Structure formats: C-alpha cells, structure tokens
Short mmCIF file of C-alpha atoms in Angstrom, two decimals:
data_model
loop_
_atom_site.label_atom_id
_atom_site.label_comp_id
_atom_site.label_asym_id
_atom_site.label_seq_id
_atom_site.Cartn_x
_atom_site.Cartn_y
_atom_site.Cartn_z
CA MET A 1 118.40 113.80 125.30
CA GLY A 2 120.50 116.84 126.00
CA THR A 3 119.27 120.30 127.01
CA ILE A 4 121.21 123.54 126.81
CA SER A 5 119.70 126.69 128.38
CA PHE A 6 120.64 130.25 127.54
CA HIS A 7 119.73 133.16 129.81
CA LYS A 8 120.28 136.81 129.14
CA GLU A 9 119.65 139.52 131.71
CA VAL A 10 119.50 143.15 130.77
CA SER A 11 121.42 145.23 133.34
CA LYS A 12 119.94 148.36 134.78
CA PRO A 13 121.15 151.68 133.39
CA SER A 14 123.44 153.69 135.61
CA THR A 15 121.08 156.65 135.58
CA SER A 16 119.11 157.50 138.63
CA SER A 17 115.79 157.11 136.84
CA SER A 18 113.77 154.04 137.71
CA THR A 19 113.52 151.53 134.86
CA ALA A 20 112.04 148.05 134.78
CA SER A 21 114.50 145.19 134.24
CA SER A 22 113.72 142.44 131.74
CA SER A 23 115.12 139.01 130.98
CA THR A 24 114.71 136.52 128.20
CA SER A 25 115.44 132.82 127.99
CA SER A 26 115.51 130.02 125.48
CA THR A 27 116.27 126.31 125.57
CA SER A 28 118.07 124.24 122.97
CA ARG A 29 117.01 120.59 123.01
CA THR A 30 119.07 117.91 121.32
CA GLU A 31 117.49 114.47 121.24
CA THR A 32 117.15 111.42 119.06
CA VAL A 33 114.24 110.33 116.91
CA ASN A 34 114.34 106.56 117.23
CA GLY A 35 113.10 103.72 115.07
CA SER A 36 113.92 100.07 114.41
CA HIS A 37 113.67 97.49 111.65
CA GLU A 38 113.84 93.68 111.83
CA PHE A 39 115.47 91.93 108.88
CA LYS A 40 115.14 88.15 108.45
CA ILE A 41 117.42 86.07 106.24
CA ASN A 42 115.64 82.91 105.14
CA GLY A 43 117.83 80.37 103.37
CA TYR A 44 121.17 81.35 104.87
CA SER A 45 122.89 78.24 103.50
CA LEU A 46 121.90 79.23 99.96
CA ALA A 47 123.15 82.79 100.42
CA LYS A 48 126.67 81.60 101.26
CA GLY A 49 129.10 81.59 98.41
CA MET A 50 127.75 84.59 96.54
CA GLY A 51 131.14 86.21 96.93
CA VAL A 52 133.05 88.61 99.13
CA GLY A 53 131.62 92.13 98.97
CA LYS A 54 128.18 90.97 97.76
CA TYR A 55 125.26 91.75 100.03
CA ILE A 56 121.60 91.07 100.66
CA ALA A 57 119.70 94.30 101.31
CA SER A 58 116.65 94.85 103.45
CA ASP A 59 113.72 96.97 102.39
CA THR A 60 114.28 100.62 103.17
CA PHE A 61 112.70 102.02 106.31
CA THR A 62 112.24 105.57 107.56
CA VAL A 63 113.60 107.06 110.78
CA GLY A 64 113.95 110.76 111.52
CA GLY A 65 112.97 111.80 108.00
CA TYR A 66 115.67 109.68 106.31
CA GLU A 67 115.58 106.33 104.53
CA TRP A 68 117.81 103.53 105.86
CA ALA A 69 118.70 99.98 104.79
CA ILE A 70 120.51 97.02 106.35
CA TYR A 71 123.22 95.26 104.35
CA PHE A 72 124.15 91.66 105.17
CA TYR A 73 127.31 90.17 103.62
CA PRO A 74 127.19 86.34 103.95
CA ASP A 75 130.81 86.02 102.73
CA GLY A 76 132.04 89.18 104.40
CA LYS A 77 132.80 92.62 103.05
CA SER A 78 136.58 92.42 103.05
CA ALA A 79 138.66 90.08 100.88
CA GLU A 80 141.39 89.97 103.52
CA ASP A 81 139.10 87.98 105.85
CA ASN A 82 138.75 85.19 103.27
CA ALA A 83 134.99 84.75 103.91
CA SER A 84 135.62 83.77 107.54
CA TYR A 85 133.20 86.35 108.93
CA ILE A 86 129.75 87.67 108.12
CA SER A 87 129.53 91.46 107.82
CA LEU A 88 126.63 93.69 108.80
CA PHE A 89 126.13 97.40 108.06
CA ILE A 90 123.46 100.07 108.24
CA ALA A 91 123.46 102.60 105.38
CA LEU A 92 121.84 105.94 104.64
CA ALA A 93 119.57 105.16 101.69
CA SER A 94 118.22 108.63 100.95
CA GLU A 95 119.74 111.99 100.15
CA GLY A 96 121.33 113.65 103.16
CA THR A 97 124.42 115.53 104.24
CA ASP A 98 126.17 115.13 107.59
CA VAL A 99 123.35 113.11 109.13
CA ARG A 100 124.23 112.48 112.79
CA ALA A 101 122.88 109.31 114.36
CA LEU A 102 123.31 106.55 116.92
CA PHE A 103 123.08 102.93 115.81
CA GLU A 104 122.52 99.49 117.28
CA LEU A 105 122.95 96.24 115.32
CA THR A 106 121.60 93.08 116.94
CA LEU A 107 121.79 89.42 115.93
CA LEU A 108 118.78 87.84 117.63
CA ASP A 109 119.10 84.67 119.70
CA GLN A 110 116.39 82.28 118.47
CA SER A 111 116.61 79.83 121.37
CA GLY A 112 114.42 81.93 123.65
CA LYS A 113 117.30 82.66 126.03
CA ASP A 114 117.55 86.29 124.87
CA ARG A 115 121.35 86.14 124.62
CA HIS A 116 121.41 88.48 121.67
CA LYS A 117 124.67 89.71 120.14
CA VAL A 118 124.50 93.51 120.29
CA HIS A 119 126.75 96.27 118.98
CA SER A 120 125.35 99.58 120.21
CA HIS A 121 125.93 103.31 120.51
CA PHE A 122 122.96 103.64 122.85
CA GLY A 123 123.29 103.70 126.63
CA ARG A 124 126.93 104.78 126.70
CA MET A 125 128.95 107.95 126.37
CA LEU A 126 130.75 108.34 123.04
CA GLU A 127 133.92 110.39 123.23
CA SER A 128 133.38 112.15 119.91
CA GLY A 129 129.59 112.17 119.94
CA PRO A 130 127.19 110.51 117.48
CA TYR A 131 128.42 109.05 114.22
CA THR A 132 128.12 111.29 111.14
CA LEU A 133 127.05 109.93 107.75
CA LYS A 134 128.39 112.25 105.05
CA TYR A 135 126.13 111.38 102.12
CA ARG A 136 123.77 108.79 100.63
CA GLY A 137 125.39 105.35 100.74
CA SER A 138 127.54 106.08 103.80
CA MET A 139 127.63 103.11 106.17
CA TRP A 140 128.33 102.14 109.74
CA GLY A 141 128.84 98.56 110.86
CA TYR A 142 131.20 95.63 111.24
CA LYS A 143 133.28 93.73 108.72
CA ARG A 144 133.81 91.04 111.35
CA PHE A 145 130.37 90.97 112.86
CA PHE A 146 130.46 87.23 113.65
CA LYS A 147 132.74 84.33 112.77
CA ARG A 148 130.92 82.02 110.35
CA THR A 149 132.04 78.73 111.89
CA LEU A 150 130.69 79.83 115.27
CA LEU A 151 127.51 81.27 113.78
CA GLU A 152 126.56 78.06 112.03
CA THR A 153 126.63 76.04 115.26
CA SER A 154 124.94 78.70 117.42
CA ASP A 155 121.41 79.50 118.57
CA TYR A 156 121.41 82.52 116.29
CA LEU A 157 120.83 80.24 113.28
CA LYS A 158 117.57 78.31 113.37
CA ASP A 159 115.85 76.50 110.49
CA ASP A 160 118.41 78.05 108.13
CA CYS A 161 117.20 81.50 109.19
CA LEU A 162 118.95 84.51 110.75
CA SER A 163 117.20 87.48 112.27
CA PHE A 164 118.73 90.94 112.70
CA ARG A 165 117.35 94.06 114.31
CA CYS A 166 118.69 97.54 113.64
CA CYS A 167 117.89 100.55 115.81
CA VAL A 168 118.59 104.05 114.49
CA GLY A 169 118.48 107.25 116.53
CA VAL A 170 118.69 110.35 114.32
CA VAL A 171 119.98 113.37 116.23
CA LYS A 172 117.67 116.39 116.04
CA SER A 173 118.08 119.82 117.65
CA HIS A 174 115.64 122.66 118.11
CA THR A 175 115.43 125.80 120.20
CA GLU A 176 112.40 126.68 122.29
CA GLY A 177 111.44 130.14 123.47
CA PRO A 178 109.07 130.90 126.34
CA LYS A 179 105.40 130.18 125.71
CA ILE A 180 103.23 133.21 126.31
CA TYR A 181 99.99 131.23 126.31
CA SER A 182 98.69 127.71 126.70
CA ILE A 183 95.33 127.11 125.08
CA SER A 184 94.14 123.62 124.26
CA VAL A 185 92.52 123.68 120.82
CA PRO A 186 90.08 120.81 120.28
CA PRO A 187 90.26 118.82 117.04
CA SER A 188 87.81 119.59 114.27
CA ASP A 189 84.38 118.07 114.79
CA LEU A 190 82.95 119.16 111.45
CA GLY A 191 82.52 115.55 110.34
CA GLN A 192 80.53 114.75 113.47
CA HIS A 193 78.12 117.61 112.79
CA PHE A 194 77.55 116.47 109.21
CA GLY A 195 77.29 112.85 110.34
CA ARG A 196 74.57 113.69 112.85
CA LEU A 197 72.79 115.67 110.14
CA LEU A 198 72.67 112.52 107.98
CA GLU A 199 71.45 110.42 110.89
CA SER A 200 68.68 112.89 111.74
CA GLY A 201 67.29 112.88 108.20
CA LYS A 202 66.42 116.58 108.51
CA GLY A 203 66.55 118.75 105.41
CA THR A 204 67.17 115.92 102.94
CA ASP A 205 66.23 116.78 99.38
CA VAL A 206 67.31 113.78 97.30
CA LYS A 207 66.81 110.04 97.54
CA PHE A 208 68.72 107.11 96.08
CA GLU A 209 67.35 103.64 95.42
CA VAL A 210 70.09 101.03 95.74
CA ASP A 211 69.32 97.34 95.43
CA GLY A 212 65.76 97.91 96.69
CA GLU A 213 66.71 100.18 99.62
CA ILE A 214 66.09 103.94 99.82
CA PHE A 215 68.72 106.37 101.15
CA ALA A 216 68.01 110.07 101.79
CA ALA A 217 70.73 112.72 101.56
CA HIS A 218 71.45 116.41 100.93
CA LYS A 219 72.29 117.57 97.41
CA LEU A 220 74.70 120.31 98.49
CA VAL A 221 76.69 118.03 100.79
CA LEU A 222 77.05 115.40 98.08
CA ALA A 223 77.99 118.00 95.47
CA VAL A 224 80.67 119.56 97.67
CA ARG A 225 82.26 116.20 98.45
CA SER A 226 82.07 114.47 95.06
CA PRO A 227 82.51 115.96 91.57
CA VAL A 228 80.50 113.02 90.21
CA PHE A 229 77.52 113.82 92.43
CA ARG A 230 77.95 117.52 91.56
CA ALA A 231 77.64 116.77 87.85
CA GLN A 232 74.77 114.37 88.46
CA LEU A 233 72.77 116.79 90.62
CA PHE A 234 73.68 120.24 89.28
CA GLY A 235 75.53 119.82 85.98
CA PRO A 236 74.16 120.51 82.49
CA LEU A 237 73.57 116.79 82.01
CA LYS A 238 72.04 116.24 85.43
CA ASP A 239 69.49 113.52 86.02
CA GLN A 240 65.96 114.70 85.18
CA ASN A 241 64.55 112.95 88.21
CA THR A 242 66.68 114.13 91.13
CA GLN A 243 64.02 113.27 93.68
CA CYS A 244 64.88 109.56 93.55
CA ILE A 245 67.92 108.36 91.64
CA THR A 246 68.49 104.68 90.96
CA VAL A 247 72.06 103.48 91.52
CA GLU A 248 73.00 100.43 89.47
CA ASP A 249 75.74 97.86 90.06
CA MET A 250 76.24 98.59 93.74
CA GLU A 251 75.09 96.82 96.89
CA ALA A 252 73.08 98.73 99.47
CA PRO A 253 75.59 98.31 102.35
CA VAL A 254 78.36 99.69 100.11
CA PHE A 255 76.34 102.80 99.20
CA LYS A 256 75.47 103.29 102.87
CA ALA A 257 79.19 103.16 103.69
CA LEU A 258 79.84 105.64 100.88
CA LEU A 259 77.38 108.12 102.43
CA HIS A 260 78.95 107.49 105.83
CA PHE A 261 82.33 108.59 104.49
CA ILE A 262 80.91 111.62 102.65
CA TYR A 263 79.35 112.94 105.86
CA TRP A 264 81.67 111.67 108.60
CA ASP A 265 84.96 111.74 106.59
CA THR A 266 85.86 108.34 108.06
CA LEU A 267 85.41 104.76 106.95
CA PRO A 268 82.86 102.71 108.88
CA ASP A 269 84.02 99.71 110.86
CA LEU A 270 84.74 97.08 108.18
CA GLU A 271 84.11 94.09 110.45
CA GLU A 272 80.75 95.52 111.48
CA LEU A 273 79.88 96.25 107.86
CA ALA A 274 80.88 92.73 106.82
CA GLY A 275 79.06 91.14 109.73
CA SER A 276 82.14 89.04 110.42
CA THR A 277 85.49 89.28 112.19
CA SER A 278 87.31 87.32 109.50
CA LYS A 279 90.12 89.00 107.61
CA TRP A 280 88.74 87.68 104.32
CA ALA A 281 85.36 89.38 104.87
CA SER A 282 86.93 92.72 105.77
CA THR A 283 89.13 92.56 102.66
CA LEU A 284 86.08 91.85 100.47
CA VAL A 285 84.28 94.89 101.91
CA ALA A 286 87.36 97.09 101.42
CA GLN A 287 87.52 95.98 97.76
CA HIS A 288 83.91 97.06 97.17
CA LEU A 289 84.45 100.37 98.96
CA LEU A 290 87.53 101.12 96.87
CA ALA A 291 85.57 100.58 93.67
CA ALA A 292 82.77 102.82 94.96
CA ALA A 293 85.22 105.55 95.97
CA ASP A 294 86.80 105.51 92.52
CA ARG A 295 83.39 105.60 90.87
CA TYR A 296 82.42 108.80 92.74
CA ALA A 297 85.94 110.35 92.67
CA LEU A 298 86.38 110.32 96.46
CA GLU A 299 90.17 110.33 96.47
CA ARG A 300 90.71 110.28 100.23
CA MET A 301 88.31 107.36 100.63
CA ARG A 302 90.06 105.52 97.80
CA ILE A 303 93.46 105.95 99.48
CA LEU A 304 92.09 104.81 102.85
CA CYS A 305 90.70 101.66 101.22
CA GLU A 306 93.98 101.13 99.39
CA ALA A 307 95.86 101.31 102.72
CA LYS A 308 93.44 98.81 104.31
CA LEU A 309 93.94 96.39 101.43
CA CYS A 310 97.74 96.73 101.63
CA GLU A 311 97.56 95.74 105.30
CA GLY A 312 95.34 92.75 104.55
CA VAL A 313 97.18 91.12 101.63
CA ALA A 314 96.76 87.34 101.91
CA ILE A 315 96.98 84.21 99.76
CA ASN A 316 93.24 83.79 99.19
CA THR A 317 92.47 87.43 98.30
CA VAL A 318 95.62 88.91 96.76
CA ALA A 319 94.76 87.99 93.15
CA THR A 320 91.38 89.75 93.20
CA THR A 321 92.95 92.70 95.02
CA LEU A 322 95.65 92.88 92.32
CA ALA A 323 93.00 92.90 89.59
CA LEU A 324 91.16 95.67 91.44
CA ALA A 325 94.35 97.71 91.79
CA GLU A 326 94.97 97.41 88.05
CA GLN A 327 91.40 98.38 87.13
CA HIS A 328 91.34 101.43 89.42
CA ASN A 329 94.93 102.60 88.91
CA CYS A 330 96.07 102.00 92.51
CA LEU A 331 99.78 101.88 91.81
CA HIS A 332 101.02 101.39 95.37
CA LEU A 333 98.53 98.60 96.09
CA LYS A 334 99.45 96.96 92.79
CA ALA A 335 103.16 96.96 93.67
CA VAL A 336 102.47 95.47 97.11
CA CYS A 337 100.37 92.68 95.59
CA LEU A 338 102.90 91.88 92.84
CA LYS A 339 105.72 91.69 95.36
CA PHE A 340 103.66 89.39 97.63
CA VAL A 341 102.60 87.04 94.83
CA ALA A 342 106.13 86.82 93.37
CA LEU A 343 107.63 85.43 96.57
CA PRO A 344 108.49 81.73 96.04
CA GLU A 345 106.61 80.67 99.16
CA ASN A 346 103.41 82.38 97.92
CA LEU A 347 103.33 81.99 94.14
CA LYS A 348 102.12 78.39 93.84
CA ALA A 349 99.38 78.81 96.44
CA VAL A 350 98.09 82.02 94.84
CA MET A 351 97.97 80.38 91.39
CA GLN A 352 95.61 77.72 92.77
CA THR A 353 92.98 80.26 93.90
CA ASP A 354 89.84 81.21 91.97
CA GLY A 355 90.98 84.81 92.17
CA PHE A 356 94.02 84.03 90.04
CA GLU A 357 91.78 82.68 87.28
CA TYR A 358 89.81 85.93 87.44
CA LEU A 359 93.06 87.89 87.26
CA LYS A 360 94.16 86.03 84.13
CA GLU A 361 90.84 86.68 82.40
CA SER A 362 90.32 90.32 83.43
CA CYS A 363 93.89 91.67 83.50
CA PRO A 364 96.16 89.48 81.35
CA GLY A 365 98.72 92.27 81.02
CA VAL A 366 99.43 92.10 84.75
CA LEU A 367 100.80 88.58 84.32
CA ILE A 368 103.73 89.99 82.32
CA GLU A 369 104.59 92.33 85.18
CA LEU A 370 104.25 89.44 87.62
CA LEU A 371 106.72 87.38 85.59
CA GLN A 372 109.18 90.27 85.76
CA TYR A 373 108.89 90.35 89.56
CA VAL A 374 109.37 86.57 89.74
CA ALA A 375 112.41 86.71 87.44
CA ARG A 376 113.94 89.53 89.46
CA ILE A 377 113.67 87.54 92.67
CA GLY A 378 114.83 84.31 91.05
CA GLU A 379 117.88 85.76 89.34
CA HIS A 380 119.09 88.15 91.97
CA SER A 381 117.55 86.99 95.26
CA VAL A 382 117.36 90.65 96.17
CA ILE A 383 121.17 90.69 95.93
CA ALA A 384 123.23 93.49 94.43
CA CYS A 385 126.84 94.56 94.48
CA GLY A 386 127.60 96.58 97.59
CA TYR A 387 128.94 100.06 97.92
CA ARG A 388 132.71 100.23 97.87
CA ARG A 389 133.51 103.34 99.85
CA LYS A 390 137.07 104.24 100.73
CA GLU A 391 135.92 105.31 104.15
CA ALA A 392 134.40 101.91 104.96
CA PRO A 393 135.01 101.34 108.69
CA VAL A 394 137.29 98.67 110.01
CA ASP A 395 135.89 95.91 112.19
CA GLY A 396 134.42 97.19 115.43
CA SER A 397 134.88 100.88 114.69
CA ASP A 398 133.41 103.66 112.63
CA ALA A 399 135.04 105.91 110.06
CA ASN A 400 136.22 108.25 112.80
CA GLY A 401 138.16 105.47 114.50
CA ARG A 402 135.85 105.19 117.52
CA ARG A 403 135.44 101.64 118.78
CA VAL A 404 132.07 100.40 119.97
CA LYS A 405 132.32 97.52 122.38
CA PRO A 406 129.96 94.58 121.67
CA ARG A 407 127.81 93.29 124.49
CA LEU A 408 125.40 90.44 125.15
CA GLN A 409 121.92 91.00 126.48
#
C-alpha cells in the first residue's frame, strides 16, 4: 500500500494586522484489493490433444469489483512451441478499461512438500508499476508456464489432477480529508425490539392455529411485513374470523420460524430448528422455509433460504431442491442444482435417489434443461476457443515487456 500526503499552508499577509493562519491536509492512499481462486483440472490426460490455442476456463470470480477467469492451455497457446509447454493466463472477464492489477499464478505441489511453482508480481518492486489490462479479454500470463514432459513426471500432477491458484490484487486509489468528528454509530436494533415484543406476547391481537399449535401475533406487524398477511387481515376479502386463523399445509415449527423472521428479520438457527446437526436435516428445514417465504411473499427470507440451499447442495437432496427451485421460481438456485447434477461424477448417483423420482413426476420439463447441461459438458468439457489478442504477452513477460521472475516456495 502506498500513501501520498499533500499539505498546504496559507502564508500570513504582509499587513501589520493580526490574522489567524490556517492549514489543510489530505492523504491519497493507493492499495490493492486482493482475492484468490483455486482452479482444479481433473482428467489432465484427457485434456491433452485438444489443440494449440484451445483452453479450459475456470468459473469467473470477483476481485476488486471486476470479474476474472483463469485460462489453462493443455497444448500451449503458441503454435511455435509445438505443444511442448502448458500455458496459463489470467483474464479480465468483465467490462473494464485500464484496470491496473498485480497477479500471481501458482501451480500447487501435491506432494505435501509445498514446493509450489509461483510466478508473482507481489512482494517485489516492479519498474513500471502494476500491469494494466486495457479491456475485457485482456490477459496476463505465460505461454511457457511449464514444460509438459517435466510436468507429467512431477509432484504437481497427482491422480491425473492439476491444481492452480491465482491471486489478483486490483489497484485502488482514494483521497482522504481530515475527519472533524468520530462518533461510533451502533447498528440498527429494530429487529431485536420487535423480536422481544413477540416473545413477551404483549399486545397480540390475532392467533393462528397450525397443526394443532396456537401462535399469537400482532396484525399490524404482520401486515407491514407481508402483503399476503395484509390482504388476509385488512383487505376487502379478509378472513371473517381474524381472532384465530387456521393455517393449512404447514408444520408448526415452520410457521414459528416464519414469525421469527417477520419480527427479528433473521432466520433462526437451522440445526436447532431441525433438532439435528446433520447437513441433510438443515437442508430439509431450509426447503420448507423457502416454500413458506414464497407463500407469504417474504422476498428477503426467500433469498436467504435460497442462499442456504445453494451452500448445501448434495447428492441426496439436490433433486428435491431442484424441484423446489422450479416450483418457486428460484432461478439462481435452479442453475446451481442443474450444474451440480450434470457433472459426470454426480449424475448417476443423483438419478438413484428418491428425490430424482419426485423430480421426474413433479417437474418433467426440468429434465430437458438437465439434458442440455449434460450435453454441454459432454461435448465441450467446458472448453472453448481462446482469445487471440495481438498483444498476447511472450513467455515470462507482460505486454509491456516487463519480465517477472518465477520462484519456488
């Protein structure tokens, strides 16, 4: 991180009158916003032979407000090397102009000796400063990252798998002026006040019967939080008996969790709600909560449940989660599930679960989309033709001609 300070002093007037002097100051801070991504290549021996200039791309990842991707060329990027080297590059994958950054590309040693092969901008002084990426698709990396004959007899290749790590440090600058106050503002505790109101039971004016259990609540709070409750309690077609409303097709613990979110604005602990520490039980609870959130139009709760389910995708639950995503229009969750199921190492196992039978019966249209994902992976193996930029850097240097010395850790 670099810091540049500016100081301006106002000189006293030459008159004999007494005047107060004043000074101002500001500080410009230039630093990097850092992030990393690990990219594994399973089936290296099958990737060979795809052709010079063809690459396997990682998923995009975000650092410093920009999207990035790693490009691995099993047969090299340059025809002049005759497929003797593997090539590795990092590319700007989102829109951007003159994005300045530091990079580090690492081939991980899988023997446990930590003798990684590292090409890095970090930890050294660069004569011309950070590397500048001009536009989307601009790359930095090495045509001759590693000789293939040496790679295939090294500790970097294990069980036909390679593992790369890319670190990106996006250069950011900002100027700070003097602070004229320092007051610590506490976070909002509105949810805690409403939560304690629910727990106290004071002022409740409506009751719900859910699976034999009674829950008391406040009409105004429910109406403010949920348009469905607002219509049910105050709309022209409101329930005639608003003193005790029966809720069908929902379990009591799920409705209790729904009220918890309405008042506290947070999800309850899923393991505690499930009465189990198993991942399967927490996923099942999250599925029920997502359906309840959609039923009562609680968008934030629905998104929180969707995020929980994305984190917990697994063989034994992904099919039912996919069906749920389709039924409740959770597009991001649906894409995550389809991508997971379509992987060759997952597909057969998922098809043997009871959840897959339910998916076929309840959402047959999803199977067509699943086949498209499977075909895409099978035909292309996430491989596409690489960028062919005139400014592609030569081995061991960037487009500005600066060489970055490799080192071993």
